[in-house]
CSV table of C-alpha atoms and ligand atoms in Angstrom, one decimal:
chain,number,residue,atom,x,y,z
A,1,MET,CA,-43.1,-47.4,-112.7
A,2,ASP,CA,-45.5,-49.5,-114.1
A,3,ARG,CA,-45.8,-48.2,-117.6
A,4,ASP,CA,-48.6,-50.6,-118.4
A,5,GLU,CA,-50.7,-49.6,-116.0
A,6,TYR,CA,-50.1,-45.9,-116.0
A,7,LEU,CA,-50.8,-46.3,-120.1
A,8,GLU,CA,-54.3,-47.8,-119.0
A,9,ARG,CA,-55.0,-45.5,-116.7
A,10,LEU,CA,-54.4,-42.3,-118.3
A,11,GLY,CA,-56.9,-43.5,-121.3
A,12,THR,CA,-54.3,-42.7,-124.1
A,13,THR,CA,-54.5,-43.2,-127.7
A,14,ALA,CA,-50.7,-44.2,-127.4
A,15,GLU,CA,-50.5,-48.1,-128.2
A,16,THR,CA,-47.6,-48.8,-126.3
A,17,PRO,CA,-46.0,-47.4,-123.1
A,18,GLU,CA,-43.0,-46.6,-125.7
A,19,ASP,CA,-45.4,-44.4,-127.4
A,20,LEU,CA,-46.5,-42.8,-124.4
A,21,PHE,CA,-43.3,-42.3,-122.6
A,22,GLU,CA,-40.9,-41.1,-125.0
A,23,HIS,CA,-40.5,-38.0,-123.3
A,24,VAL,CA,-40.8,-38.7,-119.5
A,25,GLU,CA,-38.4,-37.5,-116.6
A,26,GLU,CA,-38.0,-38.7,-113.4
A,27,ARG,CA,-37.9,-36.0,-110.3
A,28,SER,CA,-37.9,-36.0,-106.8
A,29,THR,CA,-39.3,-33.7,-104.3
A,30,ALA,CA,-39.4,-33.9,-100.7
A,31,GLY,CA,-37.6,-37.5,-101.5
A,32,ARG,CA,-40.5,-38.6,-103.3
A,33,THR,CA,-40.0,-39.8,-107.0
A,34,HIS,CA,-42.5,-38.9,-109.6
A,35,TYR,CA,-42.4,-38.9,-113.6
A,36,VAL,CA,-43.4,-36.3,-115.6
A,37,LEU,CA,-44.4,-35.9,-119.3
A,38,THR,CA,-42.4,-32.7,-120.6
A,39,ALA,CA,-44.6,-33.4,-124.3
A,40,ALA,CA,-47.8,-33.6,-125.1
A,41,ARG,CA,-48.5,-37.1,-126.3
A,42,HIS,CA,-51.7,-39.0,-127.8
A,43,GLY,CA,-54.2,-37.2,-125.5
A,44,VAL,CA,-52.4,-36.9,-122.6
A,45,GLU,CA,-51.3,-33.1,-121.9
A,46,ARG,CA,-47.7,-32.0,-121.1
A,47,GLY,CA,-47.1,-31.3,-117.4
A,48,THR,CA,-48.9,-34.6,-116.4
A,49,VAL,CA,-47.3,-35.9,-113.2
A,50,ILE,CA,-46.9,-39.9,-112.3
A,51,VAL,CA,-46.5,-40.1,-108.5
A,52,GLU,CA,-45.9,-43.6,-108.2
A,53,GLU,CA,-45.8,-44.2,-104.5
A,54,ALA,CA,-49.2,-42.5,-103.9
A,55,GLU,CA,-50.2,-44.1,-106.9
A,56,THR,CA,-51.3,-40.6,-108.4
A,57,ILE,CA,-51.8,-39.3,-111.6
A,58,VAL,CA,-52.2,-34.9,-111.8
A,59,ARG,CA,-52.9,-34.5,-115.3
A,60,GLY,CA,-51.7,-31.8,-117.1
A,61,TYR,CA,-53.4,-28.7,-117.9
A,62,PRO,CA,-54.4,-28.5,-121.5
A,63,SER,CA,-53.2,-26.3,-124.0
A,64,ILE,CA,-55.9,-23.9,-125.0
A,65,PRO,CA,-56.3,-23.3,-128.9
A,66,ARG,CA,-56.8,-19.4,-130.1
A,67,ILE,CA,-59.1,-17.3,-132.8
A,68,LEU,CA,-57.5,-14.6,-134.5
A,69,VAL,CA,-61.0,-13.3,-135.6
A,70,LEU,CA,-64.2,-12.8,-133.5
A,71,ASP,CA,-66.0,-13.0,-136.5
A,72,PRO,CA,-66.4,-15.9,-137.6
A,73,GLY,CA,-64.2,-17.4,-135.0
A,74,VAL,CA,-66.6,-17.6,-132.0
A,75,PRO,CA,-69.5,-18.8,-134.2
A,76,SER,CA,-67.6,-21.4,-135.9
A,77,PHE,CA,-65.6,-23.0,-132.8
A,78,PHE,CA,-68.8,-23.4,-131.1
A,79,GLU,CA,-71.4,-25.9,-132.0
A,80,ASP,CA,-75.1,-24.9,-132.7
A,81,GLY,CA,-77.2,-24.9,-129.3
A,82,GLU,CA,-74.2,-24.6,-127.5
A,83,THR,CA,-73.7,-21.7,-124.4
A,84,VAL,CA,-70.7,-20.0,-124.7
A,85,VAL,CA,-69.3,-18.2,-121.6
A,86,ILE,CA,-66.9,-15.2,-121.7
A,87,GLU,CA,-64.7,-14.9,-118.7
A,88,GLU,CA,-62.1,-12.8,-118.3
A,89,LYS,CA,-58.4,-14.6,-119.1
A,90,LEU,CA,-55.8,-13.6,-116.3
A,91,ASP,CA,-52.4,-12.4,-117.2
A,92,GLY,CA,-50.2,-15.0,-114.4
A,93,PHE,CA,-49.0,-18.2,-113.8
A,94,ASN,CA,-50.7,-21.7,-114.2
A,95,VAL,CA,-50.6,-23.9,-111.0
A,96,ARG,CA,-52.4,-26.7,-110.5
A,97,ILE,CA,-52.9,-27.6,-106.9
A,98,ALA,CA,-53.7,-31.0,-106.0
A,99,ALA,CA,-53.5,-33.3,-102.7
A,100,VAL,CA,-50.9,-36.2,-103.3
A,101,GLY,CA,-50.9,-38.7,-100.4
A,102,GLY,CA,-53.3,-36.3,-98.6
A,103,GLU,CA,-50.8,-32.9,-99.2
A,104,PRO,CA,-51.5,-30.4,-101.5
A,105,LEU,CA,-49.0,-29.6,-103.5
A,106,ALA,CA,-48.8,-27.0,-106.7
A,107,PHE,CA,-47.3,-27.5,-109.6
A,108,THR,CA,-46.0,-25.5,-112.7
A,109,ARG,CA,-47.6,-26.2,-115.8
A,110,SER,CA,-44.1,-28.2,-117.1
A,111,GLY,CA,-44.7,-30.4,-114.2
A,112,TYR,CA,-42.7,-29.3,-111.3
A,113,VAL,CA,-43.6,-28.7,-107.2
A,114,CYS,CA,-42.9,-25.1,-106.5
A,115,PRO,CA,-42.2,-24.8,-103.2
A,116,TYR,CA,-42.8,-21.3,-103.3
A,117,THR,CA,-46.2,-22.0,-104.7
A,118,THR,CA,-47.3,-24.9,-102.7
A,119,GLY,CA,-46.3,-22.6,-99.4
A,120,ARG,CA,-48.4,-19.5,-100.5
A,121,ALA,CA,-51.3,-22.2,-101.9
A,122,ARG,CA,-51.2,-23.7,-98.4
A,123,ASP,CA,-51.4,-20.1,-96.7
A,124,ARG,CA,-53.7,-18.7,-98.6
A,125,LEU,CA,-56.7,-21.1,-99.3
A,126,PRO,CA,-58.6,-23.4,-97.6
A,127,LEU,CA,-57.0,-26.3,-98.9
A,128,GLU,CA,-57.5,-28.6,-96.1
A,129,ALA,CA,-61.6,-28.2,-96.5
A,130,PHE,CA,-61.5,-28.6,-99.9
A,131,PHE,CA,-59.5,-31.6,-100.6
A,132,ALA,CA,-61.5,-33.3,-97.6
A,133,THR,CA,-64.6,-33.2,-99.2
A,134,HIS,CA,-62.8,-33.2,-103.0
A,135,PRO,CA,-59.8,-35.2,-102.6
A,136,GLU,CA,-59.7,-36.2,-106.3
A,137,LYS,CA,-60.0,-32.5,-107.7
A,138,THR,CA,-57.3,-30.6,-109.1
A,139,LEU,CA,-57.9,-26.9,-108.5
A,140,CYS,CA,-56.4,-24.8,-111.6
A,141,ALA,CA,-55.6,-21.4,-110.5
A,142,GLU,CA,-53.4,-18.3,-111.9
A,143,LEU,CA,-51.1,-16.8,-110.1
A,144,VAL,CA,-51.4,-13.1,-110.4
A,145,GLY,CA,-49.8,-9.7,-109.2
A,146,PRO,CA,-47.1,-7.9,-109.1
A,147,GLU,CA,-44.8,-10.5,-106.7
A,148,THR,CA,-44.3,-13.9,-108.4
A,149,PRO,CA,-41.6,-15.6,-109.2
A,150,TYR,CA,-42.6,-16.1,-113.1
A,151,SER,CA,-45.0,-13.3,-113.9
A,152,THR,CA,-45.2,-9.4,-112.8
A,153,HIS,CA,-48.7,-7.9,-114.4
A,154,ASP,CA,-50.1,-5.7,-111.9
A,155,TYR,CA,-54.0,-5.9,-110.9
A,156,GLU,CA,-55.7,-3.0,-109.4
A,157,GLY,CA,-56.2,-4.4,-106.0
A,158,VAL,CA,-53.8,-7.1,-105.4
A,159,ASP,CA,-50.4,-6.1,-103.9
A,160,THR,CA,-48.7,-8.6,-103.7
A,161,HIS,CA,-50.3,-12.1,-105.6
A,162,GLU,CA,-53.2,-13.9,-105.3
A,163,PHE,CA,-54.9,-16.8,-106.6
A,164,ARG,CA,-57.9,-17.3,-109.3
A,165,ILE,CA,-59.6,-20.4,-109.5
A,166,PHE,CA,-60.7,-20.6,-113.1
A,167,ASP,CA,-61.3,-24.6,-113.5
A,168,VAL,CA,-61.6,-27.6,-111.0
A,169,ARG,CA,-60.5,-30.9,-112.7
A,170,ASP,CA,-60.8,-34.0,-112.0
A,171,ARG,CA,-56.9,-35.3,-111.2
A,172,GLU,CA,-56.5,-38.1,-113.0
A,173,THR,CA,-58.9,-38.1,-116.0
A,174,GLY,CA,-58.9,-33.8,-116.4
A,175,ALA,CA,-62.4,-33.7,-116.9
A,176,PRO,CA,-63.8,-30.4,-116.1
A,177,PHE,CA,-66.9,-29.1,-114.1
A,178,ALA,CA,-69.0,-27.2,-116.2
A,179,VAL,CA,-68.7,-23.3,-115.6
A,180,ASP,CA,-71.7,-22.6,-113.6
A,181,ASP,CA,-70.8,-25.6,-111.2
A,182,ARG,CA,-67.2,-24.6,-110.8
A,183,ARG,CA,-68.2,-21.3,-110.2
A,184,GLY,CA,-70.5,-22.0,-107.6
A,185,LEU,CA,-68.3,-24.7,-105.5
A,186,CYS,CA,-65.9,-21.8,-105.8
A,187,GLU,CA,-67.9,-19.6,-104.2
A,188,GLU,CA,-68.6,-22.2,-101.3
A,189,TYR,CA,-65.3,-22.2,-100.4
A,190,GLY,CA,-64.7,-18.7,-101.0
A,191,PHE,CA,-61.9,-19.3,-104.0
A,192,ALA,CA,-61.8,-15.9,-106.3
A,193,GLN,CA,-62.4,-16.7,-109.5
A,194,PRO,CA,-61.7,-14.8,-112.7
A,195,ARG,CA,-64.5,-12.0,-113.9
A,196,LEU,CA,-67.5,-13.6,-116.1
A,197,PHE,CA,-68.7,-11.1,-118.9
A,198,GLY,CA,-71.9,-13.3,-119.7
A,199,ARG,CA,-73.3,-15.9,-121.6
A,200,ALA,CA,-74.4,-16.2,-125.6
A,201,ALA,CA,-75.2,-18.0,-128.0
A,202,PRO,CA,-72.5,-18.9,-130.8
A,203,ALA,CA,-73.9,-16.9,-132.9
A,204,ASP,CA,-74.5,-14.0,-130.6
A,205,ALA,CA,-71.7,-14.1,-129.0
A,206,VAL,CA,-69.4,-11.9,-131.1
A,207,GLY,CA,-70.7,-8.7,-129.9
A,208,PRO,CA,-70.3,-9.8,-126.4
A,209,THR,CA,-66.9,-10.8,-126.7
A,210,ARG,CA,-66.0,-7.5,-128.4
A,211,ALA,CA,-67.4,-5.6,-125.9
A,212,ALA,CA,-65.4,-7.4,-123.2
A,213,ILE,CA,-62.5,-7.2,-125.1
A,214,GLU,CA,-62.1,-3.7,-125.7
A,215,GLU,CA,-63.0,-2.9,-122.2
A,216,LEU,CA,-60.0,-5.2,-121.0
A,217,ASP,CA,-57.9,-3.2,-123.2
A,218,ALA,CA,-58.9,-0.1,-122.1
A,219,ALA,CA,-57.9,-1.4,-118.8
A,220,GLY,CA,-54.7,-2.8,-119.8
A,221,ARG,CA,-55.7,-6.4,-119.2
A,222,GLU,CA,-55.2,-9.4,-121.1
A,223,GLY,CA,-58.1,-11.1,-123.1
A,224,VAL,CA,-61.0,-13.6,-122.6
A,225,VAL,CA,-61.3,-17.1,-122.7
A,226,LEU,CA,-64.7,-18.7,-123.8
A,227,LYS,CA,-66.0,-21.7,-122.8
A,228,SER,CA,-68.4,-24.2,-123.6
A,229,ALA,CA,-71.1,-24.0,-120.8
A,230,ASP,CA,-69.8,-28.0,-119.5
A,231,GLY,CA,-66.5,-26.4,-119.5
A,232,GLU,CA,-65.1,-29.0,-122.1
A,233,ARG,CA,-64.5,-26.8,-124.7
A,234,LEU,CA,-62.1,-23.8,-124.4
A,235,VAL,CA,-60.7,-21.1,-126.9
A,236,LYS,CA,-58.9,-17.6,-126.1
A,237,TYR,CA,-58.6,-14.4,-128.0
A,238,THR,CA,-56.4,-11.6,-126.6
A,239,THR,CA,-56.2,-7.7,-126.2
A,240,GLU,CA,-53.7,-5.4,-128.2
A,241,THR,CA,-52.6,-4.1,-124.6
A,242,GLN,CA,-51.5,-7.6,-124.8
A,243,HIS,CA,-49.7,-8.7,-127.5
A,244,HIS,CA,-47.7,-5.4,-127.5
A,245,GLU,CA,-46.8,-5.9,-123.9
A,246,GLU,CA,-45.8,-9.1,-124.7
A,247,LEU,CA,-43.6,-7.4,-128.0
A,248,ALA,CA,-42.1,-5.2,-125.4
A,249,TYR,CA,-41.0,-7.9,-122.9
A,250,ALA,CA,-39.8,-10.3,-125.9
A,251,PHE,CA,-37.8,-7.4,-127.3
A,252,SER,CA,-36.2,-6.2,-123.9
A,253,LEU,CA,-34.2,-9.9,-123.8
A,254,PRO,CA,-33.7,-10.2,-127.6
A,255,PHE,CA,-31.7,-12.8,-127.8
A,256,ASP,CA,-33.7,-14.9,-125.1
A,257,HIS,CA,-36.8,-15.6,-126.8
A,258,GLY,CA,-37.6,-17.2,-130.4
A,259,ARG,CA,-38.6,-16.0,-133.7
A,260,ASP,CA,-41.6,-17.7,-133.4
A,261,PHE,CA,-42.8,-16.1,-129.9
A,262,VAL,CA,-42.3,-12.4,-131.1
A,263,PHE,CA,-43.8,-13.2,-135.4
A,264,SER,CA,-47.0,-15.2,-133.3
A,265,ARG,CA,-47.5,-11.7,-131.4
A,266,ILE,CA,-47.4,-9.6,-134.7
A,267,VAL,CA,-49.7,-11.9,-136.4
A,268,ARG,CA,-52.3,-11.4,-133.4
A,269,ASP,CA,-52.0,-7.8,-133.7
A,270,ALA,CA,-52.6,-7.8,-137.6
A,271,PHE,CA,-55.5,-9.7,-137.7
A,272,GLN,CA,-57.2,-7.8,-134.8
A,273,ALA,CA,-56.4,-4.5,-136.3
A,274,ALA,CA,-57.7,-6.0,-139.9
A,275,GLU,CA,-60.9,-6.8,-138.1
A,276,PHE,CA,-61.6,-4.2,-135.8
A,277,ASP,CA,-59.6,-0.9,-137.0
A,278,ALA,CA,-61.9,0.5,-139.7
A,279,ASP,CA,-60.3,3.9,-139.8
A,280,ASP,CA,-56.8,5.0,-140.9
A,281,ASP,CA,-56.1,6.8,-137.6
A,282,ARG,CA,-57.2,3.8,-135.4
A,283,LEU,CA,-54.5,1.6,-137.3
A,284,GLU,CA,-52.0,4.4,-137.3
A,285,GLU,CA,-52.1,4.6,-133.5
A,286,ARG,CA,-51.8,1.1,-133.4
A,287,ALA,CA,-48.8,1.2,-135.5
A,288,HIS,CA,-47.1,3.4,-133.7
A,289,ASP,CA,-47.7,1.7,-130.5
A,290,LEU,CA,-46.5,-1.5,-131.9
A,291,GLY,CA,-43.6,0.0,-133.5
A,292,GLU,CA,-42.8,1.8,-129.8
A,293,SER,CA,-43.2,-1.7,-128.3
A,294,ILE,CA,-40.4,-3.5,-130.6
A,295,LEU,CA,-37.4,-0.6,-130.9
A,296,ARG,CA,-37.8,1.0,-127.1
A,297,PRO,CA,-37.4,-2.1,-124.9
A,298,MET,CA,-34.7,-3.8,-127.2
A,299,VAL,CA,-32.5,0.0,-127.4
A,300,SER,CA,-32.9,0.1,-123.1
A,301,ALA,CA,-31.4,-3.4,-122.9
A,302,ILE,CA,-28.4,-2.5,-125.8
A,303,ARG,CA,-28.1,0.8,-123.1
A,304,ALA,CA,-27.9,-1.1,-120.3
A,305,VAL,CA,-25.4,-3.9,-121.0
A,306,GLU,CA,-23.7,-1.0,-122.4
A,307,ALA,CA,-23.6,0.6,-118.7
A,308,GLY,CA,-22.5,-2.7,-117.6
A,309,GLU,CA,-26.2,-3.6,-115.6
A,310,THR,CA,-27.8,-7.0,-115.5
A,311,ILE,CA,-30.2,-7.5,-117.9
A,312,GLY,CA,-33.2,-10.0,-117.4
A,313,GLU,CA,-36.6,-10.8,-115.7
A,314,ARG,CA,-37.0,-8.8,-112.3
A,315,HIS,CA,-39.4,-10.5,-109.8
A,316,THR,CA,-39.8,-9.6,-105.8
A,317,VAL,CA,-41.4,-12.4,-103.6
A,318,ARG,CA,-42.1,-12.6,-99.8
A,319,GLY,CA,-42.7,-15.3,-97.4
A,320,ASP,CA,-41.2,-17.5,-94.9
A,321,PRO,CA,-37.5,-17.5,-95.0
A,322,GLU,CA,-37.4,-21.1,-95.6
A,323,THR,CA,-39.7,-20.9,-98.2
A,324,ILE,CA,-37.7,-18.3,-100.0
A,325,GLY,CA,-34.6,-20.1,-99.6
A,326,ALA,CA,-36.3,-23.6,-101.3
A,327,LEU,CA,-37.7,-20.9,-104.2
A,328,LEU,CA,-33.9,-20.2,-104.9
A,329,ASP,CA,-32.7,-23.9,-104.6
A,330,HIS,CA,-35.8,-24.7,-107.2
A,331,LEU,CA,-34.9,-22.0,-109.6
A,332,ARG,CA,-31.1,-23.0,-109.3
A,333,GLU,CA,-31.5,-26.6,-110.2
A,334,GLN,CA,-33.7,-25.8,-113.4
A,335,SER,CA,-30.5,-23.9,-114.4
A,336,LEU,CA,-31.7,-20.6,-114.1
A,337,THR,CA,-28.7,-17.7,-113.2
A,338,VAL,CA,-30.4,-16.0,-110.3
A,339,GLY,CA,-28.4,-12.2,-109.1
A,340,LEU,CA,-29.9,-11.1,-106.1
A,341,GLU,CA,-30.5,-7.5,-106.1
A,342,SER,CA,-31.9,-7.1,-102.9
A,343,ASP,CA,-32.9,-9.0,-99.2
A,344,ARG,CA,-34.3,-7.8,-96.2
A,345,ARG,CA,-37.2,-8.4,-93.6
A,346,GLU,CA,-40.5,-6.8,-93.4
A,347,ASP,CA,-43.1,-8.0,-90.6
A,348,GLY,CA,-40.8,-11.3,-90.2
A,349,GLU,CA,-41.1,-12.3,-93.8
A,350,ARG,CA,-38.1,-12.2,-96.1
A,351,VAL,CA,-38.7,-10.4,-99.1
A,352,LEU,CA,-36.7,-11.1,-102.0
A,353,GLU,CA,-36.0,-8.9,-105.8
A,354,PHE,CA,-34.0,-10.9,-107.5
A,355,VAL,CA,-33.1,-11.1,-111.5
A,356,LYS,CA,-33.3,-14.5,-113.7
A,357,VAL,CA,-30.1,-13.8,-115.7
A,358,ALA,CA,-31.2,-13.2,-119.3
A,359,GLU,CA,-27.6,-14.3,-120.4
A,360,SER,CA,-27.9,-15.4,-124.3
A,361,SER,CA,-29.0,-11.6,-124.8
A,362,ARG,CA,-26.4,-10.1,-122.1
A,363,ASP,CA,-23.5,-11.9,-124.3
A,364,ARG,CA,-25.4,-11.1,-128.0
A,365,ILE,CA,-25.5,-7.9,-127.2
A,366,ARG,CA,-21.9,-7.3,-125.6
A,367,TYR,CA,-20.3,-9.0,-128.7
A,368,TYR,CA,-22.0,-6.7,-131.2
A,369,LEU,CA,-21.5,-3.9,-128.7
A,370,ASP,CA,-18.1,-4.6,-129.3
A,371,GLY,CA,-17.9,-4.5,-132.8
A,372,GLY,CA,-18.5,-8.4,-133.4
A,373,THR,CA,-20.5,-8.9,-137.1
A,374,ARG,CA,-23.5,-10.9,-137.9
B,1,LIG,P1,-51.4,-23.3,-124.2
B,1,LIG,O1,-51.4,-22.4,-125.8
B,1,LIG,O2,-51.0,-24.0,-123.9
B,1,LIG,O3,-52.7,-23.1,-123.9
B,1,LIG,P2,-49.9,-21.1,-123.3
B,1,LIG,O4,-48.9,-21.3,-121.8
B,1,LIG,O5,-49.5,-20.2,-124.3
B,1,LIG,O6,-50.5,-22.2,-123.4
B,1,LIG,P3,-51.9,-18.7,-122.4
B,1,LIG,O7,-51.7,-18.4,-123.7
B,1,LIG,O8,-51.5,-18.4,-121.1
B,1,LIG,O9,-50.9,-20.1,-122.7
B,1,LIG,O10,-53.0,-19.7,-122.1
B,1,LIG,C1,-53.7,-20.1,-121.7
B,1,LIG,C2,-53.7,-20.2,-119.8
B,1,LIG,O11,-54.1,-19.0,-119.7
B,1,LIG,C3,-54.3,-21.3,-118.7
B,1,LIG,O12,-53.4,-22.1,-118.9
B,1,LIG,C4,-54.3,-20.9,-118.1
B,1,LIG,O13,-53.4,-20.6,-117.3
B,1,LIG,C5,-54.2,-19.1,-118.2
B,1,LIG,N1,-56.0,-18.6,-117.6
B,1,LIG,C6,-55.8,-17.3,-117.1
B,1,LIG,N2,-57.5,-17.4,-117.1
B,1,LIG,C7,-58.1,-18.5,-117.2
B,1,LIG,C8,-59.4,-18.6,-117.7
B,1,LIG,N3,-60.4,-17.8,-116.9
B,1,LIG,N4,-59.5,-19.6,-118.3
B,1,LIG,C9,-58.6,-20.8,-118.5
B,1,LIG,N5,-57.6,-20.1,-118.6
B,1,LIG,C10,-57.1,-19.0,-117.8
């Protein structure tokens, strides 16, 4: 790879190629080599991919900062005179879809080409038409629904999985479309998008954001991303339900998730409680739910290991047999231990239920159950 050329094209603040490419990994997909930045460095996002053969850079999706209080979090994040757009944040899996050498590929956040997501995106989205007119754009999508290889959150009306386009960016520079332009473009191609709650000046945006969060919380949904109208500045804020759901997930596999993961969710909930839960009954209810989301899943995990059951993340996927086979290879290449729970045909599709085995949790729980000491 001509590192000097890519240093320049990436517009990085790094002075030498070594600084930028300190964390670069060489991977190969369908016989084509690509290089992936595995950590954010000098203004270049993690998951940025360079496909030298096609002279293509697919920029990583930027990390979105989070506010812990709406007031004054929202007005202080945005500039006076800006318009804040309130959009739903969906709980699924981030995919970047870009045409490389004319071929649409779906990249995961960490820069792998996922064969399953690529296959589904080609089946379900009018990619040919889109990339014929916009070959140098990246569609940033959330893959949502109960049947994906990476997330399982249920959404009303989504039986298996669907794509929601939440951003369209320049493939190489990562420059976004303005929110209204992107929403118009997606409508033109029939791409489904996250719900838009409204727009407000920064000083007036706290009330509508809080109303959106309360509505989303009641519906068991994740939260919002607030965006400046030009699409450049993004900040996120999530619901109580989401905090508790993520804690329940972490404690269902207690020795596979770092302490930071758990602590950060408790911190989010505490700041939200301090801002939202004016009365004691409300705080008590939250405290109760928080405790349940910690204790119950962990006790279930201990009992499951005791009963000899496999613990891990369970997923169902469906698609043509070849794509499902490629997905299994892809997951195994990432050193995941995959246990197959059911493998059947439905309407010509292969439907696979599998578990990503949580080996650390399984082994530690077994050790303590056998009387091991800490
Ligand atoms: P990071 O902290 O790097 O942003 P993370 O993996 O912790 O990443 P999340 O907390 O899930 O990510 O928040 C960012 C992700 O939210 C985006 O990468 C995107 O996949 C997802 N997302 C869902 N809906 C939207 C939306 N409307 N606008 C922007 N991002 C969205």
